[in-house]
Short mmCIF file of C-alpha atoms in Angstrom, two decimals:
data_model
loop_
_atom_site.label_atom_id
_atom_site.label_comp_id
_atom_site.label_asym_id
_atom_site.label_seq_id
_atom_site.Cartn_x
_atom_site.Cartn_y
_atom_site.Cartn_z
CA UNK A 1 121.96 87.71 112.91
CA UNK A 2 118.43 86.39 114.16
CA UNK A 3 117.33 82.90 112.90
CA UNK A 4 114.18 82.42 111.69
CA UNK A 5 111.84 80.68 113.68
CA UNK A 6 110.06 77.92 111.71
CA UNK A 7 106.77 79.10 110.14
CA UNK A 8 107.38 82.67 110.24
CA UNK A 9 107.42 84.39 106.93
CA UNK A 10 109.97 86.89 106.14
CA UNK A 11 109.56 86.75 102.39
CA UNK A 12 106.19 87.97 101.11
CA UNK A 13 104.48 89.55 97.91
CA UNK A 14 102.30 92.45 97.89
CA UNK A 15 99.08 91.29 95.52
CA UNK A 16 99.27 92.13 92.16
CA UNK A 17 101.76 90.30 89.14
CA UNK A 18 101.52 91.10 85.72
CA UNK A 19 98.82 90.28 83.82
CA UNK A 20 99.21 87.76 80.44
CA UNK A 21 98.47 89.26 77.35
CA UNK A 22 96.03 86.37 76.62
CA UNK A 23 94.45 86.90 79.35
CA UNK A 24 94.24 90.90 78.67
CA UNK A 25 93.00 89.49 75.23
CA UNK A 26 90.59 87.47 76.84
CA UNK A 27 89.02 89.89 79.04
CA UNK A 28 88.33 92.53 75.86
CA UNK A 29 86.87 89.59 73.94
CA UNK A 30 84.83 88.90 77.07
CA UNK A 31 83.70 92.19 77.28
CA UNK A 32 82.67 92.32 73.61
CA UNK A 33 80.93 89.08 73.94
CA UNK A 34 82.99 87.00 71.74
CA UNK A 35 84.03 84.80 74.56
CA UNK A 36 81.39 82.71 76.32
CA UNK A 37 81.97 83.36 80.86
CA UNK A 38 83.33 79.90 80.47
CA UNK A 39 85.58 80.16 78.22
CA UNK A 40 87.06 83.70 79.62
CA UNK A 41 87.34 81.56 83.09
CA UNK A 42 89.47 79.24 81.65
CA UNK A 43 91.61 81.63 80.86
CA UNK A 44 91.15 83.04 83.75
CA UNK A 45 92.08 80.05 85.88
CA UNK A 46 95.23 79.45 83.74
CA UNK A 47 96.04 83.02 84.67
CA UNK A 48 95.86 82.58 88.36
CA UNK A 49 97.54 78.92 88.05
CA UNK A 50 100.78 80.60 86.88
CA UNK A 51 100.59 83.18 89.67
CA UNK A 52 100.37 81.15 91.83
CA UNK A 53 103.22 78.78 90.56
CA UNK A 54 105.27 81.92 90.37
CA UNK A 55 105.33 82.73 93.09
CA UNK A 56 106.13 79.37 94.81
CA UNK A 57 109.11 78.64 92.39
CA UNK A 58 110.56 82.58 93.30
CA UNK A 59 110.51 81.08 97.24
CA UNK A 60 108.35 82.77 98.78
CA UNK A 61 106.28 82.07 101.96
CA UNK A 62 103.40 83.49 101.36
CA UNK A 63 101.09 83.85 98.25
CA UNK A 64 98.62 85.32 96.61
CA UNK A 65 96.71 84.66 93.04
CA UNK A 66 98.17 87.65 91.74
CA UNK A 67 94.81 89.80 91.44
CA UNK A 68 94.24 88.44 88.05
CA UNK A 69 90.26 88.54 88.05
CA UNK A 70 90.74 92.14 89.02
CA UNK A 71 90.64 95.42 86.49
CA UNK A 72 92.21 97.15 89.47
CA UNK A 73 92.95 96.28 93.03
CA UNK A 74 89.96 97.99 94.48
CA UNK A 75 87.62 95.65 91.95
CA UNK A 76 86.55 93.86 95.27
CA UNK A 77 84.45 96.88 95.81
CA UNK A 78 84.65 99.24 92.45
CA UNK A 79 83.43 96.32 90.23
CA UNK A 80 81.16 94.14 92.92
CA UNK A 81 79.00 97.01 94.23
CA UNK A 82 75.86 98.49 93.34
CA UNK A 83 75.95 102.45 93.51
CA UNK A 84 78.53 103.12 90.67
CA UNK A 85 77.38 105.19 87.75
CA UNK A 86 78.96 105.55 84.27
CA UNK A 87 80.02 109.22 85.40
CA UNK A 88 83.89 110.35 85.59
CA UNK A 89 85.20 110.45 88.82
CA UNK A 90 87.29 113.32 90.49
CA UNK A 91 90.73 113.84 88.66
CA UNK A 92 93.94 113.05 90.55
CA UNK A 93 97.06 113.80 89.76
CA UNK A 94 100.18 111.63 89.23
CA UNK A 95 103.64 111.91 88.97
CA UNK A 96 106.76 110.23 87.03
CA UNK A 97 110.32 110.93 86.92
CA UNK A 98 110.15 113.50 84.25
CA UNK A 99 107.96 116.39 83.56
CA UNK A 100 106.86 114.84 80.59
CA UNK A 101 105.76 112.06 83.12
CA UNK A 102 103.14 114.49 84.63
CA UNK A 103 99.22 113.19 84.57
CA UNK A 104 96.25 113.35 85.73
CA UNK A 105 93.57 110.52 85.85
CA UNK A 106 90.04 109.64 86.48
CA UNK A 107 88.18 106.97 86.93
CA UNK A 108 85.52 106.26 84.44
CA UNK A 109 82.69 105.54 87.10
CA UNK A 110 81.74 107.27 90.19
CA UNK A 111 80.04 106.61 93.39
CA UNK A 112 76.31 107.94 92.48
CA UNK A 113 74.19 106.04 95.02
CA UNK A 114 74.22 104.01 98.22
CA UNK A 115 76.67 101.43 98.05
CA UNK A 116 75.25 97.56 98.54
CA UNK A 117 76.94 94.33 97.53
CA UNK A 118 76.38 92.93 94.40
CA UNK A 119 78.22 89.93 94.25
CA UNK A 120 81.75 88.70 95.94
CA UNK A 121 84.68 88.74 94.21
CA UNK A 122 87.35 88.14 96.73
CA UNK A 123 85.95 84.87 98.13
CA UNK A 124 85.77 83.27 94.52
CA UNK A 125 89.50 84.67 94.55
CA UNK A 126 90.43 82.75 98.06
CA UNK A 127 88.10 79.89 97.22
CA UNK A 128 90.54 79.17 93.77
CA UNK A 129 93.91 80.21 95.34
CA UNK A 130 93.05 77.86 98.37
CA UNK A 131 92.49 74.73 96.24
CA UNK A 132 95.98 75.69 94.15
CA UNK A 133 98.93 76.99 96.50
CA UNK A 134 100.86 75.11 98.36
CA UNK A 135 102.05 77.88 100.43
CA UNK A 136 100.02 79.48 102.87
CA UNK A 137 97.63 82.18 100.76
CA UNK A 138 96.85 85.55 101.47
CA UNK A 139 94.05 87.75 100.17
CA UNK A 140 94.37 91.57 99.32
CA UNK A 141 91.33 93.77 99.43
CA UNK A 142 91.20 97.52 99.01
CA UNK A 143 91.13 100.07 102.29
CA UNK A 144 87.33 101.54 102.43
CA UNK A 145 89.07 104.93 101.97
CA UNK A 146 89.95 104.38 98.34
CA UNK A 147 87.11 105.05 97.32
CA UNK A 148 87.44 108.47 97.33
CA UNK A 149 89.31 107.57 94.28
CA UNK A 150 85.71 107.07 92.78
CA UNK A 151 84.39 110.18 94.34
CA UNK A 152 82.71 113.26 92.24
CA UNK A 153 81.81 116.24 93.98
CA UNK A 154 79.45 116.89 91.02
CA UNK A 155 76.97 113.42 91.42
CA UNK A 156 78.35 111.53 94.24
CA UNK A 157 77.00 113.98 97.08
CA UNK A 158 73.32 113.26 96.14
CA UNK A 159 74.39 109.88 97.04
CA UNK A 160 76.36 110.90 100.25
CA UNK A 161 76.28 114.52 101.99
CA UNK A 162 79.67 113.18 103.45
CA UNK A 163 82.63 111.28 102.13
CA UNK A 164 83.15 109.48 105.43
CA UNK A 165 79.12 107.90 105.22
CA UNK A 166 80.80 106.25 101.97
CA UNK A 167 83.86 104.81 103.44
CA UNK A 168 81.91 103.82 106.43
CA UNK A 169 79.36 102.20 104.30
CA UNK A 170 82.55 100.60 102.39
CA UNK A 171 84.23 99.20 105.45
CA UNK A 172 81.12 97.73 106.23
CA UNK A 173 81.02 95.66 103.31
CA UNK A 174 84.71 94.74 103.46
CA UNK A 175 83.69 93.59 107.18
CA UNK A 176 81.49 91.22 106.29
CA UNK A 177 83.09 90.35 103.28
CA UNK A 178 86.24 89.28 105.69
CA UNK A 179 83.45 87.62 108.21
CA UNK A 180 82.74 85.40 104.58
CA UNK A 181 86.36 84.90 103.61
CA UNK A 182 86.83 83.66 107.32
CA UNK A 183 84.60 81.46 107.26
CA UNK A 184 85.81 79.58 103.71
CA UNK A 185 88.75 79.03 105.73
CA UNK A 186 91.07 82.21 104.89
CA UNK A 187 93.68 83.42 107.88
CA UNK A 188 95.09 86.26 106.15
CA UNK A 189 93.61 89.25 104.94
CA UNK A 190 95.73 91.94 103.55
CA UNK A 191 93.99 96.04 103.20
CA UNK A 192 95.46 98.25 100.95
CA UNK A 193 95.60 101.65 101.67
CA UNK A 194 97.72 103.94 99.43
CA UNK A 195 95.69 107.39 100.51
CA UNK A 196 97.29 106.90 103.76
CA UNK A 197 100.82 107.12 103.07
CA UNK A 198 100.12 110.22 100.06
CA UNK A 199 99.09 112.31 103.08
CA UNK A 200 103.01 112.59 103.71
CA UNK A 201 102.34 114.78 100.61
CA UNK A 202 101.18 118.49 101.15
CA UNK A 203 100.37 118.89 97.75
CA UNK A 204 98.52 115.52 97.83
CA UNK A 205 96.56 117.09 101.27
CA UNK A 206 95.16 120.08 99.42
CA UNK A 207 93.74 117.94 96.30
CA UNK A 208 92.06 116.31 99.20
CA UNK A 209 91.10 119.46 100.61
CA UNK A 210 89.65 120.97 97.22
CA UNK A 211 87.45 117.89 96.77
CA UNK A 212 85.44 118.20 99.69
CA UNK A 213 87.75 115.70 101.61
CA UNK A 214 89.22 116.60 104.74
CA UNK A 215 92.91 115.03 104.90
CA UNK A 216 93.39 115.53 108.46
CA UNK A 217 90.01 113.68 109.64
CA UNK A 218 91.43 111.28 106.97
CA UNK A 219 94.03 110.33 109.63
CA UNK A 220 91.44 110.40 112.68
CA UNK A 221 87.76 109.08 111.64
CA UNK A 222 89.14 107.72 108.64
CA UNK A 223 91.93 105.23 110.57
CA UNK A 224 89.40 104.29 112.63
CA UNK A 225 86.88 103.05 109.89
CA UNK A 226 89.59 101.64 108.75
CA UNK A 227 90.86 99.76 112.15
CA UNK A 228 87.21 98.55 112.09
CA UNK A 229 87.45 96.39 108.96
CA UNK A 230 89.91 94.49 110.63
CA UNK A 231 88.09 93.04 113.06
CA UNK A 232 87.41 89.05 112.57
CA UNK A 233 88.70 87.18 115.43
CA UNK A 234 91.27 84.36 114.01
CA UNK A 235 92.22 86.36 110.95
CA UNK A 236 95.45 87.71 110.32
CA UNK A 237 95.10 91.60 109.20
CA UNK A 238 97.95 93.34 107.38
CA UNK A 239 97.92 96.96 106.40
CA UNK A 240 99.99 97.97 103.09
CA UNK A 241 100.84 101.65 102.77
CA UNK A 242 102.54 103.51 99.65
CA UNK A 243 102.40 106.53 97.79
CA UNK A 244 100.57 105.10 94.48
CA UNK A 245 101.62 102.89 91.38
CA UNK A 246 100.36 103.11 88.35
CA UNK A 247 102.15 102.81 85.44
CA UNK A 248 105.20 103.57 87.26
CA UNK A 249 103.95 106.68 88.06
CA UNK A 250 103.38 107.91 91.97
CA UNK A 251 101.33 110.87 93.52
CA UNK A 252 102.83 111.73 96.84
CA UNK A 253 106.43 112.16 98.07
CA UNK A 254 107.70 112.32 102.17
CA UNK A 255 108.27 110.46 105.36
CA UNK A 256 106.23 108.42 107.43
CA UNK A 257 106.89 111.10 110.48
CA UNK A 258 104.17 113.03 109.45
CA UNK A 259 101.79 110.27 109.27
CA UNK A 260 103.26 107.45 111.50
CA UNK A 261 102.07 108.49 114.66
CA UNK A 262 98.12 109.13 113.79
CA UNK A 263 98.19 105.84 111.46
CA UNK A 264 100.85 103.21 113.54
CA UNK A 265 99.16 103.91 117.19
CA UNK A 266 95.50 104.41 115.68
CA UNK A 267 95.36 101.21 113.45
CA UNK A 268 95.60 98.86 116.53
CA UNK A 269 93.79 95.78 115.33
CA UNK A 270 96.84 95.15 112.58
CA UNK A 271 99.23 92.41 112.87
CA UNK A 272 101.54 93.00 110.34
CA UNK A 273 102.41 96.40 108.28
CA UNK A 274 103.74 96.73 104.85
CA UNK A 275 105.95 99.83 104.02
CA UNK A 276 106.88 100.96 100.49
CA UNK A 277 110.74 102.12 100.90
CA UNK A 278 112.25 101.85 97.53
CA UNK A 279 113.59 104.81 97.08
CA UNK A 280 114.38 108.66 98.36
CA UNK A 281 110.67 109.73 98.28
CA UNK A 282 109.93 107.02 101.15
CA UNK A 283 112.03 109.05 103.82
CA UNK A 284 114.22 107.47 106.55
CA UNK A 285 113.45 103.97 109.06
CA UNK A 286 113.15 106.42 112.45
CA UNK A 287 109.45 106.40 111.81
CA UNK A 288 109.46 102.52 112.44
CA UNK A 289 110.35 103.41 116.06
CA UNK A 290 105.97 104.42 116.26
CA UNK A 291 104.76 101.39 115.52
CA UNK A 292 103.70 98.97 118.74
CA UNK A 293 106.57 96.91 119.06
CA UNK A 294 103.92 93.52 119.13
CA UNK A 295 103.44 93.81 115.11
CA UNK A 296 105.27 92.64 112.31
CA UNK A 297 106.62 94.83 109.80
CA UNK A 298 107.19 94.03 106.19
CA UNK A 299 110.14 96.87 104.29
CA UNK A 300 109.18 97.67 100.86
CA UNK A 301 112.62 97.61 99.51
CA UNK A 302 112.54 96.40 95.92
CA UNK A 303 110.99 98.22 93.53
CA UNK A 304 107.75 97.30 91.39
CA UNK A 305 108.17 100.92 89.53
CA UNK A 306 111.55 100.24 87.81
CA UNK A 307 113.10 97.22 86.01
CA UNK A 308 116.99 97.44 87.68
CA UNK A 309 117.29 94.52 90.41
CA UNK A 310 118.03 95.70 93.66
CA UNK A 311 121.82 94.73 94.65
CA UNK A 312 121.79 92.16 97.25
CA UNK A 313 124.31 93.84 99.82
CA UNK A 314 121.87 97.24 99.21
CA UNK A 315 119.03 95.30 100.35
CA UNK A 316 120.74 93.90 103.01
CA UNK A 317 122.51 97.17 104.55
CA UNK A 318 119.12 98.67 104.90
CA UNK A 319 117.50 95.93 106.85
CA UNK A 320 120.11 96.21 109.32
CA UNK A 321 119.53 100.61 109.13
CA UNK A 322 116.14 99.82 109.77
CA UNK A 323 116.46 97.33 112.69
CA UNK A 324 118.46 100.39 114.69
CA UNK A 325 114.81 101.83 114.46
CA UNK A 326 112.59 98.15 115.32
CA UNK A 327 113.43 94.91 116.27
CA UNK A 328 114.74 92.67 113.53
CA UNK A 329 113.17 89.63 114.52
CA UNK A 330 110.15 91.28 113.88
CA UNK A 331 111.09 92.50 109.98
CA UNK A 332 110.68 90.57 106.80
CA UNK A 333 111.05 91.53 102.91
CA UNK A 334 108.74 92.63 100.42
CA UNK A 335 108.44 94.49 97.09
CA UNK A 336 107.34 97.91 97.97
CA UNK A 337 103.40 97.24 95.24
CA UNK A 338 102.35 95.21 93.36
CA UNK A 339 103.67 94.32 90.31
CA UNK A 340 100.25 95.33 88.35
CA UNK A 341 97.57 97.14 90.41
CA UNK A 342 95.76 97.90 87.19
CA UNK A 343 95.48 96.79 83.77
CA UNK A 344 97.46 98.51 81.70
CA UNK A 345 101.50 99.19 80.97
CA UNK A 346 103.54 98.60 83.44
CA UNK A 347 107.62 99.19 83.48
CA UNK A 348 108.81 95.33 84.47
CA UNK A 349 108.28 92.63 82.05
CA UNK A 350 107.34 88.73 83.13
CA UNK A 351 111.06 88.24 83.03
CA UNK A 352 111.87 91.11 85.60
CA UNK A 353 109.04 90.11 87.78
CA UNK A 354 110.42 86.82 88.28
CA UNK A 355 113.83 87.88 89.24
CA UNK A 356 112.39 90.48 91.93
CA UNK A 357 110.43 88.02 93.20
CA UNK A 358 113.18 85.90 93.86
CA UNK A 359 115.57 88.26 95.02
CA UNK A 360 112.90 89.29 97.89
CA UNK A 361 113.22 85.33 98.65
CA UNK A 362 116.82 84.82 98.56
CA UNK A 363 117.82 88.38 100.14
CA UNK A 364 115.01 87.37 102.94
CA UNK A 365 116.79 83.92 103.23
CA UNK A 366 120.07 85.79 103.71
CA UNK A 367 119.19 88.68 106.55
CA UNK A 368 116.95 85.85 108.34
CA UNK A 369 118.83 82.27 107.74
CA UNK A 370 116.82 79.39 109.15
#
């Protein structure tokens, strides 16, 4: 086995952890006015403080404050814009493990004029989580492209002819939000960017396609608005890629071969990749062998969509299948989400958070022993 060299993380979370019900509580209250801004950021804070702690105690080497301010992990942009309307967004369609699982969902705002910032959300995030941890922090923010997840063909085309304006305008934003972040003293920036990894999907491709999105320039003009966010010299970019969580439910099933080669060679300004491979739908490791071999790759291996822990010697016997395909020195451990990228039910309790989180620690102390 490879030793780990001192500093390097091979342990790491995704974003999101469960949200308290107090704080859930809180944020309704908040909403209704019954709680003063101070009082819900007490709560708030207290929130974000056990996150954080969490996360240390579970072992791991990197952390982050859980997205707790967030309603959803693209709130950096969704809820700190101006340009959203109280309009229903396209539906999109979502999958479980039964029939009965089957949904569909919308957002309840839409994209319905130019987008400009409004306010930051992410640096009061860092700002906190940098005062807190102990462990070096790291700050998710949501690809540019997900906001077609707020697109309506019906209102937000008077706002922008073409999709790709918005997402331009978008990665804009998240430029200089990064430029911002930077400059508070943040190193690592993380981009999520499910709609990536769904266009392994073909049924995923044509809901694209009927919404006036074109999949395909989704993996050429769209990778490269994307590669452009990450961009701030002395920042350390990571790009996470699955196939959706929400609720436990997913929208897209297949491989990284059909995406790996636009996506791994295109996105050249990212350091470090993370790759949701918990189960069948995520395909085999041989699409590792497309990624530069200069990056760091983090394998998605424990589920965030199902309560059973992970066996140990599982976990480990795919680390080794997938360093036949890149070089282990150059893997570390992950859950393949976040724990909570919304509010609302999720299938883990607080209890089964925990013990993923420190399986992904111990398993990662295992397969990389200092």
């Amino acid at each position: 086995m490879s030793r780990m060299s001192p500093g390097v993380a091979r342990a790491e979370p995704v974003g999101s952890l469960l949200r308290p019900a107090k704080l859930l509580e809180a944020r309704r209250d908040h909403e209704d006015g019954k709680l003063t801004p101070a009082e819900f950021k007490r709560i708030e804070d207290a929130a974000v403080d056990r996150a954080i702690s969490l996360q240390q105690s579970a072992g791991l080497d990197v952390v982050t404050d859980g997205e707790q301010r967030r309603s959803h992990f693209t709130s950096p942009l969704s809820d700190a814009v101006e340009g959203m309307g109280d309009i229903a967004a396209d539906r999109i369609e979502w999958h479980g493990s039964a029939a009965a699982d089957e949904m569909a969902y919308a957002h309840r705002r839409a994209v319905t004029g130019r987008l400009r910032q409004a306010r930051s959300l992410a640096q009061e995030e860092f700002v906190y989580l940098r005062a807190r941890a102990t462990k070096p922090a790291k700050l998710t923010l949501p690809s540019p492209l997900m906001m077609q997840t707020f697109w309506s063909q019906e209102h937000s085309t008077a706002a922008y002819r073409d999709p790709f304006e918005m997402f331009a305008d978008a990665a804009a934003l998240l430029s200089e939000e990064i430029a911002q972040l930077a400059a508070l003293g943040c190193g690592y920036v993380q981009i999520d960017a499910p709609e990536l990894a769904t266009l392994v999907d073909e049924s995923v491709r044509a809901g694209f396609s009927a919404r006036g999105i074109d999949p395909d320039r989704l993996l050429g003009d769209g990778v490269d608005i994307l590669n452009d966010v990450a961009a701030t010299p002395g920042v350390r970019h990571a790009l996470h890629l699955c196939r959706g969580n929400r609720d436990g439910h997913w929208m897209a099933a297949g491989g990284y071969e059909k995406i790996s080669k636009q996506v791994f060679r295109r996105a050249t300004r990212f350091d470090a990749f993370f790759l949701e491979y918990d189960d069948e739908r995520s395909g085999g490791f041989e699409p590792l062998a497309d990624l530069p071999k200069d990056r760091f790759v983090f394998l998605g291996l424990v589920s965030t969509k199902r309560p059973q822990l992970e066996r140990p010697d599982q976990l480990l016997s795919q680390i080794e299948e997938a360093a036949r395909f890149y070089p282990r020195d150059q893997l570390g451990l992950s859950p393949q989400c976040g724990f909570s990228s919304a509010i609302g039910s999720y299938p883990l309790d607080a209890v089964q958070q925990q013990r993923k989180l420190r399986l992904v620690s111990d398993v990662a102390r295992l397969a990389w022993p200092v």
